[in-house]
Short mmCIF file of C-alpha atoms in Angstrom, two decimals:
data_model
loop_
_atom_site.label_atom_id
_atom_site.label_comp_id
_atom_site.label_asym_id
_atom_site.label_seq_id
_atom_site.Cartn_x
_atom_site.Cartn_y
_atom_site.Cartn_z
CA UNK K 262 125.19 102.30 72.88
CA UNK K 263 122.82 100.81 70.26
CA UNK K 264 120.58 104.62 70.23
CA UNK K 265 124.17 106.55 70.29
CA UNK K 266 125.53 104.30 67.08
CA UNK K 267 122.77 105.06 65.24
CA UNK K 268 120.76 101.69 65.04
CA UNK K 269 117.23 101.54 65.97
CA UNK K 270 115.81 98.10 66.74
CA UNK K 271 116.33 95.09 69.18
CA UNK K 272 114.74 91.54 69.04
CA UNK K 273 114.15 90.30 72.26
CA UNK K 274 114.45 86.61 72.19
CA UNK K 275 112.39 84.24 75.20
CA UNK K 276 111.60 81.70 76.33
CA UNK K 277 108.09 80.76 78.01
CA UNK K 278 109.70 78.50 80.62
CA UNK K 279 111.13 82.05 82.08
CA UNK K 280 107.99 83.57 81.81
CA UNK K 281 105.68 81.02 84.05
CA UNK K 282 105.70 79.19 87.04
CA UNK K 283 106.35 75.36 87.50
CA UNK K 284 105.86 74.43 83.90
CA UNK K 285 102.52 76.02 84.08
CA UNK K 286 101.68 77.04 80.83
CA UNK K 287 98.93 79.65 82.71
CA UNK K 288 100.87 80.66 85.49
CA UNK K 289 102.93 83.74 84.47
CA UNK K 290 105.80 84.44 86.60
CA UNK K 291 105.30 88.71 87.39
CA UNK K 292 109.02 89.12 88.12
CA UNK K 293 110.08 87.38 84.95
CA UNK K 294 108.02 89.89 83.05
CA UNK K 295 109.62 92.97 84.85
CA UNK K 296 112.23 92.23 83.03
CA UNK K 297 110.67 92.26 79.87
CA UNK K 298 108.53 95.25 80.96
CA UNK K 299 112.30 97.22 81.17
CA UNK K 300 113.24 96.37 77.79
CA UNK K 301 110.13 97.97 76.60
CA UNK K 302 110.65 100.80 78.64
CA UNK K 303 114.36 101.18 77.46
CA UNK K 304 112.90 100.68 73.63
CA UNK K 305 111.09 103.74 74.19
CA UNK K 306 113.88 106.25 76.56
CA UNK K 307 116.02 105.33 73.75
CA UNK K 308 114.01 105.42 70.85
CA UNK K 309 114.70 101.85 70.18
CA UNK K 310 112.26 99.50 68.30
CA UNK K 311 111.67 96.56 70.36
CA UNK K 312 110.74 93.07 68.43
CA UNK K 313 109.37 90.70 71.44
CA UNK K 314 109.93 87.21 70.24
CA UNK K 315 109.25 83.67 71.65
CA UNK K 316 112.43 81.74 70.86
CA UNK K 317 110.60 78.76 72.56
CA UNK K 318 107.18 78.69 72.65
CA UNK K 319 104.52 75.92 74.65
CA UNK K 320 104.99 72.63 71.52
CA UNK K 321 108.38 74.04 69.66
CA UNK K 322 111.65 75.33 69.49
CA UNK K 323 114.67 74.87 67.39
CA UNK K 324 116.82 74.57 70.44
CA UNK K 325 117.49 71.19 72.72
CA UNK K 326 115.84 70.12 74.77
CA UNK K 327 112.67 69.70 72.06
CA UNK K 328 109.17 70.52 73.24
CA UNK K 329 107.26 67.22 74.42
CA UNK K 330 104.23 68.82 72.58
CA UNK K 331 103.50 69.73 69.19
CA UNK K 332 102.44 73.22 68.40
CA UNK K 333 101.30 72.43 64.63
CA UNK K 334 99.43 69.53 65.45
CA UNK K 335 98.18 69.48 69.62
CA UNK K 336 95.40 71.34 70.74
CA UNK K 337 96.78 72.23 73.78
CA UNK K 338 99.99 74.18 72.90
CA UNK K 339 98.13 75.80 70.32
CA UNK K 340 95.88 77.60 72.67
CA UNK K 341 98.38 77.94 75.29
CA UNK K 342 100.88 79.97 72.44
CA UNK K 343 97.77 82.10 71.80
CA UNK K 344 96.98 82.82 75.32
CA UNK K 345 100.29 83.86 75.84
CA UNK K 346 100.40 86.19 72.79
CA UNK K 347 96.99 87.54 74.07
CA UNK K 348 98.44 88.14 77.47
CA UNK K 349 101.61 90.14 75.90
CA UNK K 350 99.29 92.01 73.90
CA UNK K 351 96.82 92.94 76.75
CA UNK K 352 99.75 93.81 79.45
CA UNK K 353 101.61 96.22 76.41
CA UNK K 354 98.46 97.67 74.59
CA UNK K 355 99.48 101.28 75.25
CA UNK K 356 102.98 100.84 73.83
CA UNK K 357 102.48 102.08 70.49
CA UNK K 358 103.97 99.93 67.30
CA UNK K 359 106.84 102.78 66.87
CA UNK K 360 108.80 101.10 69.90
CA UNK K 361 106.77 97.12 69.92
CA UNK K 362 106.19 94.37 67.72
CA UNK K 363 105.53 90.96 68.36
CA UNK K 364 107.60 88.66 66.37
CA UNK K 365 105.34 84.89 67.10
CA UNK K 366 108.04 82.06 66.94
CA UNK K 367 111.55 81.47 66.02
CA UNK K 368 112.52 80.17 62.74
CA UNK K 369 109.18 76.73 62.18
CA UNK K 370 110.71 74.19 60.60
CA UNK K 371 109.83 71.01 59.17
CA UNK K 372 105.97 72.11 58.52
CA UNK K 373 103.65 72.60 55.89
CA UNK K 374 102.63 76.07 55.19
CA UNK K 375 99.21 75.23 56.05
CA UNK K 376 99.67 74.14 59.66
CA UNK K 377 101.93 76.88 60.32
CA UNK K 378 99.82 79.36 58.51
CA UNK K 379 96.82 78.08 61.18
CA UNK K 380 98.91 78.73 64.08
CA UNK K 381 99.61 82.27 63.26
CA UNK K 382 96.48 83.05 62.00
CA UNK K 383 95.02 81.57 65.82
CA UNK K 384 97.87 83.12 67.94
CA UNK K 385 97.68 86.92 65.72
CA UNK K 386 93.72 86.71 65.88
CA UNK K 387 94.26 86.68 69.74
CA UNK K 388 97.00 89.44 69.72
CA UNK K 389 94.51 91.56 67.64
CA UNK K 390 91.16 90.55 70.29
CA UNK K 391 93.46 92.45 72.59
CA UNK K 392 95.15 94.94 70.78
CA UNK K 393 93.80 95.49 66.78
CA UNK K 394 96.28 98.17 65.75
CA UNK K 395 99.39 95.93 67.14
CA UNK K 396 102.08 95.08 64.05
CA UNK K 397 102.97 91.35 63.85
CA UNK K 398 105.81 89.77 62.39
CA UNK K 399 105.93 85.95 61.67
CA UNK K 400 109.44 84.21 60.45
CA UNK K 401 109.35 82.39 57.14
CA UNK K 402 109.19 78.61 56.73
CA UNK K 403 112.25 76.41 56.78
CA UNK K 404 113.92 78.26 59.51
CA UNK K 405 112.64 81.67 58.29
CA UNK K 406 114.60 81.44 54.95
CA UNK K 407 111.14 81.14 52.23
CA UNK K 408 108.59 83.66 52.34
CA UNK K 409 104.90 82.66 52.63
CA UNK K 410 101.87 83.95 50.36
CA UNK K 411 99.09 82.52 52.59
CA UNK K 412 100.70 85.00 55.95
CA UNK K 413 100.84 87.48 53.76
CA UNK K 414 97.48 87.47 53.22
CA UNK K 415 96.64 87.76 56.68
CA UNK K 416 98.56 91.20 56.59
CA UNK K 417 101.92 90.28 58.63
CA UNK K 418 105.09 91.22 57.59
CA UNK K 419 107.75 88.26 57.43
CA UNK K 420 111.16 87.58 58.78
CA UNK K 421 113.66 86.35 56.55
CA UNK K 422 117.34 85.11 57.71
CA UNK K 423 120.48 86.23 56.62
CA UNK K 424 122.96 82.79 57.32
CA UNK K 425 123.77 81.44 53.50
CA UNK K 426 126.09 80.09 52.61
CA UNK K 427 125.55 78.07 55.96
CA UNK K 428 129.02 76.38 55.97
CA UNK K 429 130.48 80.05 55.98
CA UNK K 430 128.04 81.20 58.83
CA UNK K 431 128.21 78.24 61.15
CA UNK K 432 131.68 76.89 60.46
CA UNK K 433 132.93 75.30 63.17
CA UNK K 434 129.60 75.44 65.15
CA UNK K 435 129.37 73.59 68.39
CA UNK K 436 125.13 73.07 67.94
CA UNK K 437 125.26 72.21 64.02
CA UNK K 438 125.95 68.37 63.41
CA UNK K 439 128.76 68.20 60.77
CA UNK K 440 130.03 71.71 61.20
CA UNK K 441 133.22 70.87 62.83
CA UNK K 442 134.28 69.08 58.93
CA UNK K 443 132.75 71.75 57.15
CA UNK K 444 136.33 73.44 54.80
CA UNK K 445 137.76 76.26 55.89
CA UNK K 446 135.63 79.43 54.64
CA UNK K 447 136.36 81.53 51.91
CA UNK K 448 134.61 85.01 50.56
CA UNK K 449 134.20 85.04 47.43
CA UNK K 450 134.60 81.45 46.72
CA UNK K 451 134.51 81.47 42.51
CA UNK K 452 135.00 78.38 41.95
CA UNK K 453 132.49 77.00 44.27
CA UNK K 454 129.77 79.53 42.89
CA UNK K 455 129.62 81.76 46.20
CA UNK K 456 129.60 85.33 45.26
CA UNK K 457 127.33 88.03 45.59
CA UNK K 458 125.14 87.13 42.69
CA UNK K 459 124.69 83.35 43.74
CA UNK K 460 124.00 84.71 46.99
CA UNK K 461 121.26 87.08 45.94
CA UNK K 462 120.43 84.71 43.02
CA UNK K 463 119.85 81.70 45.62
CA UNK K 464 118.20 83.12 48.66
CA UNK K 465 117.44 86.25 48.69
CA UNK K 466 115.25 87.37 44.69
CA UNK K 467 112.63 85.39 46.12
CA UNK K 468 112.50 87.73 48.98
CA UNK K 469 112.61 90.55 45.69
CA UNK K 470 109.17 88.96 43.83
CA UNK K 471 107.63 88.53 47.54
CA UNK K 472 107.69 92.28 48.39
CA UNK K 473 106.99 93.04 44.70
CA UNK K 474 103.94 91.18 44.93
CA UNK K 475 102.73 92.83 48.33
CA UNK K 476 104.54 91.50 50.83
CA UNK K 477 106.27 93.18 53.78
CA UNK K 478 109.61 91.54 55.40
CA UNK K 479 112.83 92.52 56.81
CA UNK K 480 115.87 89.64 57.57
CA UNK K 481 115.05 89.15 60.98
CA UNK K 482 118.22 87.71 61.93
CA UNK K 483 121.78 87.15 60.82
CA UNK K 484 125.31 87.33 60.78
CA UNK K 485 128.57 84.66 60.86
CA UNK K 486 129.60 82.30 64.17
CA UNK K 487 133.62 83.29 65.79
CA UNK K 488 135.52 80.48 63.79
CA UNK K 489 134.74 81.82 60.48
CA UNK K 490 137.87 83.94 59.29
CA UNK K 491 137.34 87.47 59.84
CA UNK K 492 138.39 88.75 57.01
CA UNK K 493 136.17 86.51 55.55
CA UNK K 494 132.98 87.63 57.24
CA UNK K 495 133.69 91.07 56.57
CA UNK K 496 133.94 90.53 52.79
CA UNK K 497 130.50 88.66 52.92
CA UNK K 498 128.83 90.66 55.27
CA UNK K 499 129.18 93.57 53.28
CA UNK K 500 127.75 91.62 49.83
CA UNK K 501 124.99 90.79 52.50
CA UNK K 502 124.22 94.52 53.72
CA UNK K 503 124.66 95.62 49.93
CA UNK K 504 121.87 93.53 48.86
CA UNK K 505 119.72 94.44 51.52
CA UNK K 506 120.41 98.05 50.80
CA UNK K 507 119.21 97.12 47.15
CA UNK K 508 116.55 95.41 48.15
CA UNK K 509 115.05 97.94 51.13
CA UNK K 510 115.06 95.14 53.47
CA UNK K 511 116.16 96.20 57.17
CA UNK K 512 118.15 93.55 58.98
CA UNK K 513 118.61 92.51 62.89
CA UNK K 514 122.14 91.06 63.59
CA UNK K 515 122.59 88.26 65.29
CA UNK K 516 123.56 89.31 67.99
CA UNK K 517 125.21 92.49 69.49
CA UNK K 518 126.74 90.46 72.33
CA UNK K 519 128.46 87.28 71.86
CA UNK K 520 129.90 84.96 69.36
CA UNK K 521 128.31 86.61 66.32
CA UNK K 522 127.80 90.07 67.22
CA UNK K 523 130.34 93.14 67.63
CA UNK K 524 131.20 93.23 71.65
CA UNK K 525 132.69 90.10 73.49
CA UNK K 526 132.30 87.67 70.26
CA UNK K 527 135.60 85.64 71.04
CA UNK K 528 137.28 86.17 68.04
CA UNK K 529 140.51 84.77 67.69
CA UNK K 530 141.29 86.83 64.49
CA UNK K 531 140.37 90.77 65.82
CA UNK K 532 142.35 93.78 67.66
CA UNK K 533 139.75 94.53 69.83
CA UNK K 534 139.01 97.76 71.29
CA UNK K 535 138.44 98.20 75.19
CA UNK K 536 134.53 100.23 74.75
CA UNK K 537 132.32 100.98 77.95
CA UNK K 538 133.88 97.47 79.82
CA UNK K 539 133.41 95.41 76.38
CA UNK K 540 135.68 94.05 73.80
CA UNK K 541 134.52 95.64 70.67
CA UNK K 542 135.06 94.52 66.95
CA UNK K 543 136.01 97.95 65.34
CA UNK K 544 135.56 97.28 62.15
CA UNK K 545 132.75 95.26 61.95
CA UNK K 546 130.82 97.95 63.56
CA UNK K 547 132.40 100.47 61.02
CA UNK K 548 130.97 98.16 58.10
CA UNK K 549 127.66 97.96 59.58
CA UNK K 550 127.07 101.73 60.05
CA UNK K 551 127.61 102.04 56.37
CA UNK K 552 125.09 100.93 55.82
CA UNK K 553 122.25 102.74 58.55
CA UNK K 554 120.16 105.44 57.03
#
């Protein structure tokens, strides 16, 4: 569906606890990475771009439960995050970057550019050991939303994110402490200051000057939770999609199935359309192929 629609990319979120045995942080489970194995293989019957990402990695994650360890500051997870990345690299090294990339760790947070900077420079450096020619992507600090200068430098592409204003994107969000008081979302909201221009003017020039300056990045995720209104996500999404459009910045949507994506997202608000055993939003997927060159 994704090849026949005309988009041509897929993150691949995981987790490392799927991936080895008994909490063994060297102990790679084979039949977990079949799985991954097939979406590589699908990336590549369908011409599909596939972005392999560690959504929890060995010392941090964004999700609960939190990591015991700390992957900017203990040895251990440190090595253990490169040795995986060096193990990916290895096992896909013939796959070439038209249809892989490794995308190192969802959205660091809380963490000085510095620290972060040393873990991608030690988990890339491994990936490269293995595999030199094989294209990296690292998200931005602050959960991906500011671009950094020193990865840059290292020649990897960042991952921006796409979810401002965040009490129109996660209204009503069962994971995001306050969310169920945040006021009832509007697009454009003059009054407040949330229009196109305050959108682009807030989060998204700095993204402008980094790629002026040398950088590479794309928003690596994005998109607007079910309880938003939406009529209201439409009218936003498309100031988003314009911007990247102006910008040349590609975009991942979070995600094709589920609560933010096109099929099965438990909207109360849509006419869905019966599609191939799904419930698809029509006319979000019309607004987003306006938008694919």
């Amino acid at each position: 569906m994704i090849n026949e629609w005309g988009f041509n990319f897929a993150r691949i979120p995981t987790d490392y606890r799927f991936l080895i045995k008994n909490n063994n942080w060297d102990d790679i489970d084979e039949s977990a990475m079949s799985r991954l194995d097939k979406a590589v293989e699908y990336g590549i019957k369908y011409n599909i771009h596939i972005n392999l990402n560690l959504h929890r990695a060995p010392g941090y994650t964004v999700a609960n439960p939190p990591e015991i360890a700390n992957l900017w500051k203990d040895k251990e997870p440190q090595e253990a995050f490169a040795r995986l990345w060096a193990y990916f690299a290895a096992r896909y090294k013939n796959v070439p970057n038209e249809y892989l990339s490794f995308n190192l760790i969802n959205e660091p947070a809380n963490i000085d550019e510095a620290s972060y900077a040393a873990v991608v420079k030690k988990a890339s450096d491994a990936v490269w050991d293995n595999d030199r020619k094989r294209l990296i992507i690292a998200d931005g600090l602050e959960w991906g939303t500011i671009p950094s200068d020193t990865i840059k430098g290292f020649g990897i592409p960042l991952a921006g994110r796409g979810y401002q204003p965040f009490t129109l994107t996660h209204y009503k969000a069962g994971w995001v402490n306050g969310a169920q008081d945040y006021p009832l979302p509007d697009w454009p909201k003059e009054a407040e200051g949330f229009n196109k221009q305050s959108l682009y003017e807030k989060h998204f020039k700095q993204w402008k000057d980094f790629l002026k300056n040398g950088g590479a990045a794309m928003i690596g995720e994005w998109g607007a939770f079910n309880k938003t209104p939406h009529d209201v996500v439409l009218r936003w999404m498309e100031n988003c999609l314009e911007i990247f459009k102006e910008l040349d910045l590609g975009w991942a949507l979070w995600n094709l199935t589920g609560s933010f994506g096109i099929l099965n997202s438990g909207r109360a608000d849509v006419d869905y359309e019966n599609f191939n055993g799904y419930k698809l939003d029509r006319k979000m997927l019309d607004l987003l192929l306006k938008y694919v060159d």
